[in-house]
Coordinates of C-alpha atoms in Angstrom, one line a residue:
Chain A
M7 CA -12.3 6.3 22.9
S8 CA -10.1 9.0 23.7
S9 CA -10.1 11.8 20.6
L10 CA -6.7 11.9 20.8
E11 CA -7.1 8.6 20.4
F12 CA -9.1 8.9 17.4
E13 CA -6.2 11.1 15.5
I14 CA -4.1 8.1 15.9
L15 CA -6.9 5.4 14.4
V16 CA -7.8 8.2 12.1
T17 CA -4.3 9.4 11.2
A18 CA -3.1 5.5 11.0
M19 CA -5.8 4.2 9.0
T20 CA -4.6 7.4 6.0
V21 CA -0.8 6.4 6.4
S22 CA -2.6 2.8 4.9
A23 CA -4.8 3.9 2.2
A24 CA -1.3 6.8 1.3
C25 CA 1.1 4.1 1.0
A26 CA -1.5 1.1 -0.8
V27 CA -0.9 3.5 -4.3
P28 CA 1.8 3.5 -4.8
G29 CA 2.6 -0.2 -3.2
A30 CA -0.4 -2.4 -5.4
Y31 CA 1.7 -0.9 -9.3
L32 CA 5.1 -1.7 -7.6
V33 CA 3.8 -5.0 -6.6
L34 CA 2.6 -5.9 -10.1
R35 CA 6.0 -4.0 -11.5
Q36 CA 8.0 -6.5 -9.5
M37 CA 9.6 -3.4 -7.5
S38 CA 8.1 -4.0 -3.7
M39 CA 12.2 -4.2 -2.7
V40 CA 12.4 -0.8 -5.0
A41 CA 10.8 0.2 -2.4
D42 CA 12.3 -0.7 0.3
A43 CA 16.0 0.7 -1.3
I44 CA 13.5 3.6 -1.1
S45 CA 11.6 3.7 2.1
H46 CA 15.8 3.3 3.8
T47 CA 17.4 5.8 1.1
V48 CA 15.2 8.9 1.5
L49 CA 16.0 9.5 5.2
L50 CA 19.3 10.4 4.0
G51 CA 17.3 12.7 1.6
I52 CA 15.1 13.4 5.1
V53 CA 18.4 14.8 6.7
L54 CA 19.7 16.2 4.0
A55 CA 16.4 18.7 3.1
F56 CA 16.6 19.3 6.7
L57 CA 19.6 21.3 6.8
V58 CA 18.2 23.4 4.0
V59 CA 15.2 23.5 4.8
P60 CA 14.3 22.6 8.9
L61 CA 10.7 22.5 9.2
Y62 CA 9.7 19.1 9.2
G63 CA 7.1 17.8 7.3
H64 CA 7.2 21.1 4.9
P65 CA 5.6 20.0 1.5
L66 CA 8.7 21.3 0.3
M67 CA 10.9 19.4 2.6
V68 CA 9.3 16.7 2.2
F69 CA 9.7 16.8 -2.1
G70 CA 13.6 17.6 -1.7
A71 CA 13.7 14.5 0.5
S72 CA 11.9 12.4 -1.9
M73 CA 14.6 13.4 -4.7
M74 CA 16.3 10.6 -2.9
G75 CA 15.0 8.0 -3.8
V76 CA 15.1 8.7 -7.7
V77 CA 18.6 8.6 -7.4
T78 CA 18.7 5.7 -5.9
V79 CA 16.0 3.9 -8.3
L80 CA 18.5 5.5 -11.1
G81 CA 21.5 4.6 -9.3
I82 CA 20.2 1.3 -9.1
D83 CA 19.6 1.0 -12.7
L84 CA 23.1 2.8 -13.3
L85 CA 24.5 -0.2 -11.6
K86 CA 21.8 -3.2 -13.2
R87 CA 22.8 -1.3 -16.8
T88 CA 26.7 -2.2 -16.3
G89 CA 26.1 -6.0 -16.7
L90 CA 28.4 -6.4 -14.4
V91 CA 25.5 -6.8 -11.0
R92 CA 21.8 -8.2 -10.9
E93 CA 19.5 -6.5 -10.1
D94 CA 18.1 -7.3 -6.4
A95 CA 22.6 -7.3 -5.5
A96 CA 22.0 -4.1 -7.1
I97 CA 19.1 -2.9 -4.4
G98 CA 21.8 -4.9 -1.8
I99 CA 24.8 -2.4 -2.4
T100 CA 23.2 0.7 -2.9
F101 CA 20.3 1.5 0.2
P102 CA 22.6 -0.1 3.5
A103 CA 25.5 2.8 2.3
L104 CA 22.8 5.8 1.5
F105 CA 20.9 4.8 4.3
S106 CA 23.7 4.8 6.6
L107 CA 25.2 8.0 5.7
G108 CA 22.0 8.6 6.5
V109 CA 21.9 7.4 10.1
L110 CA 26.0 8.8 10.7
L111 CA 24.7 12.5 9.8
I112 CA 21.0 12.2 12.0
S113 CA 23.6 11.5 15.0
L114 CA 26.9 14.0 14.0
L115 CA 24.2 17.0 13.2
A116 CA 21.1 17.2 14.5
R117 CA 21.5 15.1 18.0
D118 CA 18.8 17.5 19.5
A119 CA 16.5 17.6 16.2
H120 CA 12.9 14.3 16.9
L121 CA 15.5 12.5 14.6
D122 CA 16.3 10.0 16.6
E123 CA 17.2 6.5 15.9
H124 CA 14.3 4.5 17.2
M125 CA 12.5 6.9 14.8
V126 CA 14.1 6.1 11.3
F127 CA 13.1 2.6 11.9
Q128 CA 9.6 2.0 12.7
G129 CA 8.8 5.9 13.8
D130 CA 5.8 6.5 15.9
L131 CA 2.7 7.2 15.1
V132 CA 1.6 8.8 18.7
Y133 CA 4.2 10.1 19.0
S134 CA 3.4 12.0 15.3
V135 CA 0.6 13.6 16.8
F136 CA 1.5 15.7 18.9
Q137 CA 3.1 17.6 16.0
R138 CA 0.0 19.6 16.5
L139 CA -0.7 22.3 12.9
E140 CA -1.5 25.5 13.3
L141 CA -1.7 28.6 11.9
A142 CA -2.9 31.9 13.4
G143 CA -3.1 30.6 16.9
H144 CA -5.1 27.6 16.0
G145 CA -4.8 24.2 16.1
Y146 CA -6.2 22.4 13.3
G147 CA -5.7 19.2 14.9
P148 CA -2.2 16.4 14.0
M149 CA -0.2 17.8 11.2
T150 CA 1.1 14.3 10.2
L151 CA -2.9 13.9 9.5
W152 CA -3.1 16.4 7.1
K153 CA 0.8 15.5 5.4
M154 CA 0.1 11.9 4.8
A155 CA -4.4 13.1 4.0
G156 CA -3.0 15.7 1.5
I157 CA -0.3 12.7 -0.5
F158 CA -3.1 9.7 -0.6
L159 CA -5.4 12.3 -1.7
L160 CA -1.9 13.3 -4.2
N161 CA -1.3 9.6 -5.2
G162 CA -5.1 9.0 -5.5
V163 CA -5.6 12.0 -8.2
L164 CA -2.4 10.7 -10.0
A165 CA -3.5 7.4 -10.2
L166 CA -7.2 8.3 -11.3
R167 CA -5.3 10.5 -14.0
F168 CA -3.1 8.7 -15.6
H169 CA -4.7 5.0 -14.8
R170 CA -4.1 4.4 -18.5
E171 CA -0.3 5.0 -18.7
L172 CA -0.1 3.4 -15.5
K173 CA -1.9 0.4 -16.3
V174 CA 0.0 -0.5 -20.1
A175 CA 3.3 0.9 -19.2
T176 CA 3.1 -2.0 -16.6
F177 CA 1.8 -4.9 -19.1
D178 CA 3.4 -3.4 -21.9
P179 CA 6.3 -0.9 -21.9
V180 CA 6.7 -1.2 -25.3
L181 CA 3.0 -1.0 -26.9
A182 CA 3.1 2.0 -24.0
A183 CA 5.5 3.5 -26.5
T184 CA 4.2 3.6 -29.9
L185 CA 1.0 5.1 -28.1
G186 CA 3.2 8.0 -26.9
I187 CA 3.4 6.4 -23.4
S188 CA 6.6 6.4 -21.9
P189 CA 7.4 3.7 -19.4
S190 CA 10.6 4.9 -17.7
L191 CA 7.9 8.4 -17.4
V192 CA 5.9 6.5 -15.7
H193 CA 8.3 3.7 -14.2
F194 CA 9.5 7.5 -12.2
G195 CA 6.6 9.2 -12.1
L196 CA 5.6 6.2 -9.4
V197 CA 9.5 5.7 -8.0
L198 CA 8.4 9.6 -7.1
M199 CA 4.9 9.0 -5.9
T200 CA 6.7 6.2 -3.7
S201 CA 9.4 8.6 -1.9
V202 CA 7.1 11.4 -1.6
T203 CA 4.9 8.6 1.1
A204 CA 8.2 7.6 2.4
V205 CA 8.8 10.4 3.1
G206 CA 5.7 11.5 4.2
A207 CA 4.9 8.4 6.1
F208 CA 8.7 9.0 8.1
D209 CA 8.1 9.7 10.8
S210 CA 4.8 7.3 11.8
V211 CA 5.6 4.2 10.0
G212 CA 10.1 5.2 9.4
S213 CA 11.3 2.8 7.2
I214 CA 11.1 -1.1 7.6
L215 CA 7.7 -0.8 8.4
V216 CA 6.9 1.5 5.9
I217 CA 7.5 -1.0 3.3
G218 CA 4.9 -3.7 4.9
F219 CA 2.5 -0.8 4.7
M220 CA 3.0 -0.7 1.3
V221 CA 3.4 -4.1 -0.1
V222 CA 1.0 -6.2 2.3
P223 CA -1.7 -4.9 1.4
P224 CA -1.5 -4.8 -2.1
V225 CA -0.8 -8.4 -2.2
T226 CA -3.3 -9.5 0.1
A227 CA -6.4 -8.5 -2.5
R228 CA -3.5 -9.5 -5.6
L229 CA -5.2 -13.5 -3.9
L230 CA -8.9 -12.0 -4.0
T231 CA -9.7 -10.0 -6.9
D232 CA -8.7 -10.2 -11.2
S233 CA -10.0 -7.2 -11.3
L234 CA -7.3 -4.2 -11.2
A235 CA -10.0 -1.7 -9.8
R236 CA -10.9 -3.7 -7.5
Y237 CA -7.3 -4.7 -6.7
L238 CA -6.3 -0.9 -6.4
G239 CA -9.6 -0.4 -4.0
L240 CA -9.2 -3.2 -2.6
S241 CA -5.3 -2.8 -1.7
V242 CA -6.4 0.6 0.2
L243 CA -9.1 -1.2 1.9
L244 CA -7.0 -4.0 3.3
G245 CA -4.4 -1.4 4.5
C246 CA -7.5 0.4 6.4
V247 CA -8.7 -2.7 7.8
S248 CA -5.2 -3.4 9.1
S249 CA -4.5 -0.2 10.6
L250 CA -8.3 -0.4 12.4
G251 CA -7.0 -3.9 14.1
G252 CA -3.5 -2.6 14.6
F253 CA -4.7 -0.1 16.3
W254 CA -6.8 -2.3 18.5
I255 CA -4.2 -4.7 19.2
A256 CA -2.0 -2.2 20.1
R257 CA -4.9 0.0 22.6
T258 CA -5.2 -3.8 23.8
V259 CA -1.8 -4.7 25.1
N260 CA -0.2 -1.0 25.2
G261 CA 2.4 -1.7 22.4
S262 CA 3.2 -0.2 19.2
V263 CA 0.9 1.1 16.7
G264 CA 2.8 0.4 13.7
G265 CA 4.4 -2.3 14.8
S266 CA 0.3 -4.1 15.6
I267 CA -0.8 -2.7 12.0
S268 CA 2.5 -4.6 10.1
L269 CA 1.2 -7.4 12.4
V270 CA -2.5 -7.0 11.1
M271 CA -1.2 -6.6 7.9
G272 CA 0.8 -10.0 7.7
A273 CA -1.5 -12.3 9.5
M274 CA -5.0 -10.9 7.3
F275 CA -2.7 -12.5 4.3
V276 CA -1.9 -15.8 5.4
A277 CA -5.3 -15.7 6.1
V278 CA -6.2 -15.0 2.7
L279 CA -3.1 -16.8 1.2
L280 CA -5.2 -19.8 3.2
A281 CA -8.7 -19.6 2.3
S282 CA -8.9 -17.0 -0.3
P283 CA -12.4 -19.0 -2.3
R284 CA -10.0 -19.2 -6.0
R285 CA -6.5 -19.0 -5.3
G286 CA -6.2 -19.5 -1.5
L287 CA -3.8 -23.0 -1.0
I288 CA -7.6 -24.8 0.9
A289 CA -9.5 -24.5 -2.9
D290 CA -6.0 -25.0 -4.4
W291 CA -6.2 -28.2 -2.4
R292 CA -9.6 -28.8 -2.8
R293 CA -9.5 -28.4 -6.4
R294 CA -6.8 -30.8 -6.9
R295 CA -9.4 -33.5 -4.7
R296 CA -11.9 -33.3 -6.3
Q297 CA -9.8 -33.6 -9.8
R298 CA -8.5 -37.1 -8.2
V299 CA -11.6 -37.8 -7.7
E300 CA -13.0 -36.8 -10.6
F301 CA -10.2 -38.5 -12.5
A302 CA -10.4 -41.4 -10.6
V303 CA -13.8 -41.7 -11.7
R304 CA -12.9 -42.2 -15.2
M305 CA -10.0 -44.0 -14.6
L306 CA -12.7 -46.8 -13.2
V307 CA -15.3 -46.5 -16.3
I308 CA -12.3 -47.4 -18.5
H309 CA -10.9 -49.5 -17.3
L310 CA -14.2 -51.4 -17.5
F311 CA -15.1 -50.2 -20.5
Q312 CA -11.3 -51.8 -22.2
H313 CA -11.8 -55.1 -20.0
R314 CA -16.0 -55.3 -21.3
A315 CA -15.3 -57.4 -23.7
L316 CA -13.4 -60.1 -21.4
G317 CA -16.8 -61.2 -19.7
Q318 CA -18.5 -59.7 -16.8
R319 CA -16.8 -62.0 -14.8
T320 CA -12.7 -61.7 -15.0
E321 CA -10.2 -60.5 -12.6
E322 CA -9.9 -57.3 -14.0
N323 CA -13.6 -56.9 -13.2
H324 CA -13.6 -58.2 -9.7
A325 CA -14.3 -55.4 -7.1
G326 CA -12.1 -56.1 -5.5
H327 CA -9.3 -56.5 -7.2
L328 CA -9.5 -52.4 -8.5
E329 CA -6.2 -52.3 -5.4
A330 CA -4.1 -54.3 -7.3
H331 CA -5.2 -53.4 -11.3
L332 CA -5.2 -49.7 -10.7
G333 CA -3.3 -48.9 -7.4
W334 CA -5.6 -47.9 -5.2
S335 CA -6.1 -48.4 -1.1
A336 CA -9.6 -50.7 -0.5
E337 CA -10.8 -47.2 1.2
F338 CA -10.1 -45.3 -2.6
S339 CA -11.6 -47.9 -4.0
R340 CA -14.8 -48.0 -2.4
R341 CA -15.6 -45.6 -2.2
I342 CA -14.9 -44.2 -6.1
T343 CA -17.2 -46.8 -6.8
E344 CA -19.7 -45.5 -5.0
L345 CA -19.5 -42.2 -6.5
A346 CA -19.5 -43.6 -10.5
E347 CA -22.7 -46.2 -8.8
A348 CA -24.3 -43.2 -7.7
R349 CA -23.8 -41.5 -11.5
G350 CA -24.9 -44.4 -12.9
L351 CA -21.6 -45.3 -15.1
I352 CA -21.4 -48.7 -13.3
R353 CA -23.7 -51.0 -12.0
R354 CA -22.7 -54.3 -9.8
V355 CA -23.4 -57.4 -11.7
D356 CA -23.5 -59.7 -8.4
A357 CA -21.5 -58.7 -5.1
H358 CA -17.8 -59.0 -5.9
W359 CA -18.4 -57.8 -9.9
L360 CA -18.2 -54.6 -11.9
G361 CA -19.9 -53.9 -15.2
L362 CA -20.4 -50.3 -17.1
T363 CA -24.0 -48.8 -18.0
S364 CA -25.1 -48.1 -21.6
V365 CA -24.4 -44.2 -20.2
G366 CA -20.7 -45.5 -19.0
E367 CA -20.3 -47.3 -21.5
R368 CA -21.3 -43.8 -24.0
Q369 CA -18.7 -42.0 -21.5
A370 CA -16.0 -44.2 -21.8
E371 CA -16.7 -44.1 -25.7
Q372 CA -16.3 -40.5 -25.9
A373 CA -13.3 -40.6 -23.8
L374 CA -10.9 -42.6 -25.8
A375 CA -12.3 -40.0 -28.6
G376 CA -10.9 -37.8 -27.1
Chain B
M13 CA 0.3 12.6 -59.9
Q14 CA 3.3 12.2 -57.0
T15 CA 4.1 8.8 -56.0
M16 CA 3.5 7.4 -52.8
P17 CA 6.2 7.1 -50.0
P18 CA 6.8 3.1 -48.6
A19 CA 5.7 2.0 -45.6
L20 CA 9.5 1.3 -44.7
E21 CA 12.4 2.7 -45.7
V22 CA 15.3 2.0 -43.6
N23 CA 18.5 3.2 -45.1
D24 CA 22.3 2.1 -44.1
L25 CA 20.7 0.6 -40.8
T26 CA 23.4 -1.2 -37.9
V27 CA 22.6 -2.2 -34.6
A28 CA 25.5 -3.6 -33.1
Y29 CA 25.4 -5.0 -28.8
R30 CA 29.1 -2.9 -28.4
D31 CA 31.3 -4.6 -30.5
K32 CA 28.7 -7.6 -31.8
P33 CA 26.9 -6.2 -34.7
V34 CA 23.2 -8.0 -34.7
L35 CA 22.1 -5.4 -38.1
W36 CA 24.9 -4.8 -41.2
D37 CA 24.3 -2.2 -43.2
I38 CA 20.6 -2.9 -43.5
D39 CA 19.4 -1.7 -46.8
L40 CA 15.2 -2.2 -46.9
Q41 CA 11.7 -0.3 -48.1
V42 CA 8.2 -2.0 -47.9
P43 CA 5.6 -0.5 -50.2
T44 CA 2.4 0.7 -49.7
G45 CA 0.1 -2.5 -49.2
V46 CA 2.6 -5.5 -49.3
L47 CA 2.4 -8.7 -47.2
M48 CA 5.8 -9.0 -46.0
A49 CA 7.2 -11.7 -44.7
V50 CA 10.9 -11.4 -42.4
V51 CA 12.4 -14.4 -42.5
G52 CA 15.6 -15.6 -41.2
P53 CA 17.6 -18.3 -39.2
N54 CA 17.6 -17.5 -35.2
G55 CA 19.9 -14.6 -33.9
A56 CA 19.2 -13.3 -37.2
G57 CA 18.5 -10.4 -36.3
K58 CA 14.6 -9.9 -37.3
T59 CA 13.2 -8.9 -33.3
T60 CA 15.8 -5.9 -33.3
L61 CA 14.8 -5.4 -37.0
I62 CA 11.2 -4.8 -35.9
K63 CA 12.5 -2.6 -32.2
S64 CA 14.5 0.0 -34.3
V65 CA 11.8 0.6 -36.5
M66 CA 10.2 1.3 -33.2
G67 CA 12.7 3.6 -31.2
L68 CA 13.4 1.0 -29.3
M69 CA 17.0 -0.2 -29.8
Q70 CA 19.6 2.8 -30.6
P71 CA 21.3 2.3 -34.4
A72 CA 24.8 2.4 -34.1
A73 CA 24.7 4.1 -38.1
G74 CA 20.8 4.0 -40.1
S75 CA 18.2 6.0 -40.8
V76 CA 14.5 4.7 -41.2
Q77 CA 11.5 6.3 -41.8
V78 CA 8.6 5.6 -42.1
F79 CA 6.0 7.2 -44.8
G80 CA 8.4 8.9 -45.6
E81 CA 9.7 11.3 -42.1
P82 CA 11.5 10.5 -40.3
A83 CA 10.6 7.5 -37.2
G84 CA 10.2 9.3 -33.7
R85 CA 7.8 10.1 -32.0
Q86 CA 4.9 10.8 -33.9
Q87 CA 5.8 8.3 -36.9
V88 CA 5.5 6.2 -34.3
R89 CA 2.3 6.7 -33.7
R90 CA 1.2 4.7 -37.2
I91 CA 2.4 1.7 -36.2
G92 CA 0.9 -0.8 -35.1
Y93 CA 2.8 -3.5 -32.4
V94 CA 1.7 -7.3 -32.8
P95 CA 4.7 -8.2 -30.1
Q96 CA 5.7 -12.2 -29.4
R97 CA 3.2 -13.3 -26.6
T98 CA 5.8 -14.1 -23.9
S99 CA 6.6 -9.9 -24.1
V100 CA 4.6 -9.8 -21.3
D101 CA 3.0 -10.7 -18.1
W102 CA -0.2 -12.7 -18.6
D103 CA -0.9 -13.4 -15.1
F104 CA -1.6 -9.1 -14.4
P105 CA -5.1 -8.8 -13.4
T106 CA -7.4 -7.9 -16.7
S107 CA -9.1 -9.4 -18.7
V108 CA -9.2 -10.2 -23.1
R109 CA -11.3 -6.7 -23.3
D110 CA -9.1 -4.7 -21.3
V111 CA -6.4 -5.6 -23.5
V112 CA -7.8 -5.3 -26.6
A113 CA -9.3 -1.6 -24.9
M114 CA -5.2 -0.9 -24.8
G115 CA -5.2 -0.6 -28.2
R116 CA -7.2 3.8 -28.0
Y117 CA -4.8 4.8 -24.8
N118 CA -3.2 7.3 -27.3
R119 CA -6.9 8.3 -27.5
G120 CA -9.9 9.6 -24.9
G121 CA -10.2 12.8 -22.8
L122 CA -8.8 13.9 -20.2
W123 CA -9.8 11.4 -17.3
R124 CA -9.1 9.0 -20.0
R125 CA -12.1 6.9 -20.6
T126 CA -13.3 4.3 -23.3
D127 CA -16.4 5.8 -24.6
R128 CA -18.9 3.8 -26.3
R129 CA -17.4 4.2 -30.2
D130 CA -13.5 2.5 -28.0
A131 CA -15.5 0.0 -27.1
E132 CA -17.5 -0.8 -30.5
R133 CA -14.1 -0.7 -32.2
V134 CA -12.9 -3.8 -29.4
A135 CA -16.1 -5.6 -29.7
R136 CA -15.6 -5.8 -33.2
A137 CA -12.0 -6.9 -33.9
L138 CA -12.4 -9.3 -30.7
A139 CA -15.3 -10.2 -33.5
T140 CA -12.7 -10.4 -36.2
V141 CA -10.2 -13.2 -34.2
D142 CA -13.0 -15.3 -33.5
M143 CA -12.9 -14.1 -29.5
E144 CA -16.2 -12.2 -28.7
D145 CA -16.9 -15.1 -26.3
L146 CA -13.9 -14.9 -24.3
A147 CA -14.0 -10.8 -24.2
D148 CA -15.0 -11.1 -20.4
R149 CA -12.0 -14.4 -19.7
Q150 CA -9.5 -13.3 -17.7
I151 CA -6.0 -12.7 -19.6
S152 CA -4.2 -15.7 -17.6
E153 CA -6.6 -18.3 -19.0
L154 CA -5.5 -18.1 -22.4
S155 CA -4.0 -20.4 -24.5
G156 CA -0.5 -19.9 -26.5
G157 CA -3.3 -19.4 -29.4
Q158 CA -6.0 -17.5 -28.0
Q159 CA -2.9 -15.0 -26.6
Q160 CA -1.6 -13.8 -30.1
R161 CA -5.1 -12.9 -31.2
V162 CA -5.7 -11.1 -28.5
F163 CA -2.3 -8.9 -29.3
L164 CA -4.3 -9.6 -33.0
A165 CA -7.1 -8.2 -32.6
R166 CA -5.3 -5.0 -30.4
A167 CA -3.5 -3.8 -33.0
L168 CA -6.5 -4.2 -35.1
V169 CA -8.3 -1.8 -33.0
Q170 CA -4.8 0.7 -33.1
D171 CA -6.4 1.8 -37.0
A172 CA -3.2 1.8 -37.7
D173 CA -0.7 2.0 -40.9
L174 CA 2.2 -0.6 -40.5
Y175 CA 1.9 -3.2 -39.0
L176 CA 5.0 -4.9 -37.2
M177 CA 4.2 -8.5 -35.9
D178 CA 7.2 -10.4 -34.4
E179 CA 5.8 -14.5 -35.1
P180 CA 1.9 -13.2 -34.8
F181 CA 1.3 -17.1 -35.2
Q182 CA 3.9 -18.5 -33.4
G183 CA 1.6 -21.8 -30.7
V184 CA -1.6 -21.1 -32.6
D185 CA -3.3 -24.2 -35.0
A186 CA -3.5 -24.6 -38.0
V187 CA -7.3 -23.5 -37.4
T188 CA -6.6 -20.2 -36.4
E189 CA -3.4 -19.6 -38.1
Q190 CA -6.2 -19.5 -41.2
S191 CA -8.4 -17.3 -40.2
M192 CA -5.2 -14.9 -38.4
V193 CA -4.4 -14.7 -42.5
A194 CA -7.5 -13.6 -43.7
V195 CA -7.6 -11.5 -41.0
L196 CA -4.1 -10.0 -42.5
R197 CA -5.1 -9.7 -46.3
R198 CA -8.7 -7.6 -44.4
L199 CA -5.7 -4.8 -43.6
Q200 CA -3.7 -5.3 -46.7
E201 CA -6.9 -4.7 -49.0
Q202 CA -7.9 -2.2 -46.5
G203 CA -4.5 -0.2 -48.1
R204 CA -2.8 -1.3 -44.8
T205 CA 1.3 -2.4 -44.6
V206 CA 2.0 -5.9 -42.4
L207 CA 6.2 -6.6 -42.0
A208 CA 6.1 -9.7 -39.9
V209 CA 8.7 -11.9 -38.7
H210 CA 7.8 -15.6 -39.9
H211 CA 9.4 -19.1 -39.5
D212 CA 8.1 -21.7 -41.6
L213 CA 8.6 -21.5 -44.9
R214 CA 6.4 -23.9 -45.8
T215 CA 3.5 -21.0 -45.1
A216 CA 5.6 -17.6 -46.1
P217 CA 4.5 -18.1 -50.5
A218 CA 1.1 -18.4 -49.7
Y219 CA 1.0 -16.3 -46.9
F220 CA 3.1 -13.6 -47.9
D221 CA 3.6 -12.0 -51.2
W222 CA 7.2 -9.7 -50.3
V223 CA 9.5 -11.7 -48.4
A224 CA 12.7 -9.9 -47.0
L225 CA 15.8 -12.7 -46.2
L226 CA 17.9 -11.4 -43.1
N227 CA 21.0 -13.2 -41.4
V228 CA 22.6 -10.0 -39.6
R229 CA 22.9 -8.9 -43.4
L230 CA 19.7 -8.7 -45.9
I231 CA 20.2 -11.5 -48.5
A232 CA 17.2 -10.3 -50.6
S233 CA 13.5 -9.0 -50.3
G234 CA 11.1 -7.4 -53.2
P235 CA 8.5 -9.3 -54.5
M236 CA 7.7 -13.5 -52.7
A237 CA 8.3 -14.9 -56.8
T238 CA 11.5 -14.0 -57.5
V239 CA 13.2 -14.3 -54.2
F240 CA 11.9 -17.6 -53.1
S241 CA 14.2 -18.9 -54.0
E242 CA 16.7 -21.6 -53.8
C243 CA 19.8 -19.4 -53.7
N244 CA 18.4 -16.9 -51.7
L245 CA 17.6 -18.8 -49.4
R246 CA 20.6 -21.1 -49.4
G247 CA 22.1 -17.7 -48.9
T248 CA 20.1 -17.2 -45.6
F249 CA 20.4 -20.1 -43.8
G250 CA 23.4 -21.8 -44.3
G251 CA 24.6 -24.2 -47.8
S252 CA 25.1 -26.6 -45.8
A253 CA 21.8 -27.3 -44.5
P254 CA 19.9 -30.2 -47.3
E255 CA 16.6 -29.9 -46.3
W256 CA 16.9 -25.9 -47.8
A257 CA 17.3 -27.4 -51.4
N258 CA 14.3 -28.1 -52.4
P259 CA 11.9 -24.7 -51.6
P260 CA 8.7 -24.4 -50.7
A261 CA 8.6 -27.2 -49.2
T262 CA 11.2 -27.6 -46.4
T263 CA 10.0 -26.0 -43.0
A264 CA 12.0 -23.7 -40.9
A265 CA 14.7 -25.9 -38.7

């Protein structure tokens, strides 16, 4: 791997890590679509800020551009508060207009700047690494890397310092208020953090891919853990791992780095959705199947118990009649009968008739007693 | 000796949703150290009253005083709040112990760590509501009654002087309800004040010693023995309903 490739990889991992921090809280607060709006409208912020401070990536310019994210969310909240427009529609109204204004301004005013339309949609991690940080004649590596490392550090420190505020304002805003924590301050603090991150990541992943970077790793992490601390850590880690995988794919097929990372994030989500040990679809399917079998065994025991007064050899107790009486397939009847027998709950009176053992009788009595 | 100000004093409180009044000119005094039930039909403004006290609603008129001071950021810290359990997302990734610890989040240093004293208080509160075995349980796995007890434990660690509870017995089984009432009594013995929205007219006189009857306006408030009368209940729930004819042996609709 060349040093340039290594820089691209480290930059990609830093972008993922920085995005995962606000993303984790956005997902918990059901604000994923707000991230979508912010990541688009900061383009207008970037263009306007660029006109005032024509230094791309300058902290002042990043902060100025980020205010557009705050303005967007204020606009969405105002629209929502009229009671005439619901939140999802309010998002759909607000951001395309502001985003389009940004795109229009670029083509009118900043034709010569490196903000072209390709950059706007998906950024370019490779290109972003060519912008070098130079101080007093010395080169210090890619500017984007420094910028995103700074943003990751800032996000991390803020998330640690305000972990209680974020947690309680998310879980129970009313309690937060009684504790002297302002839920709306936390809300807009998170919006500002999201905006700064989206502006910072703009040249490397643009306004569409950045949503994936913010949302997919946390959603995946949530399927793997129920602890908030582990969820946050895992969100950052999964973002970094996806970057590693995505970088490798992009290098192999000579394609877009940001796009490949997004693809890996999506694939990882699907894999976890299927295979997560506790919450995954496969585990869920297995659990249901096991529950069905367990319930069938209990049902068989109770069925035999209820009909024990009829004597040992009635139709109800006939091994071959379970299909008719309990609505089971022949195969399922055989399986359940064998399982109940193996557990010592039932015994075969002879080749055809079933009876309960004393253990089975006790279990049936307990089950019926509730 | 100076007379103690009431725990809560509401004067001329009117809260409206646009031009539809939710609370009409409420005057209510809650003396320090009482257990007061807020009783009234659906839509009577019970939850609105509680939210107004906490400054979560903008009143159209009137004032709220908590322990003799205007309710504001400072006074609200003396309030412990037990919300309706449906008001939060129980799928949030956290444990029972952690939710209770949130009651002490206004304490702690720069990095807001939970210290050993906090941890002990949390453990004790969980024991008080018989939840110590479930301390490390994921909150999504709790039953309705257990959720309600977690909220009560969280209010206990807040060390508040005034407790506002929005239907604390909602979804709680009879045995748990009794033990929760015992917790309320203990709070009262410690000199704290409890104001709770309560739905069951049969149990209200047994659980509480004061009552406020509310139906958009305040029908009556005061000691249970004098206020909880057939006449006042008719005034609150509407005279036409025959099941109110014989309180307190009647049930809430």
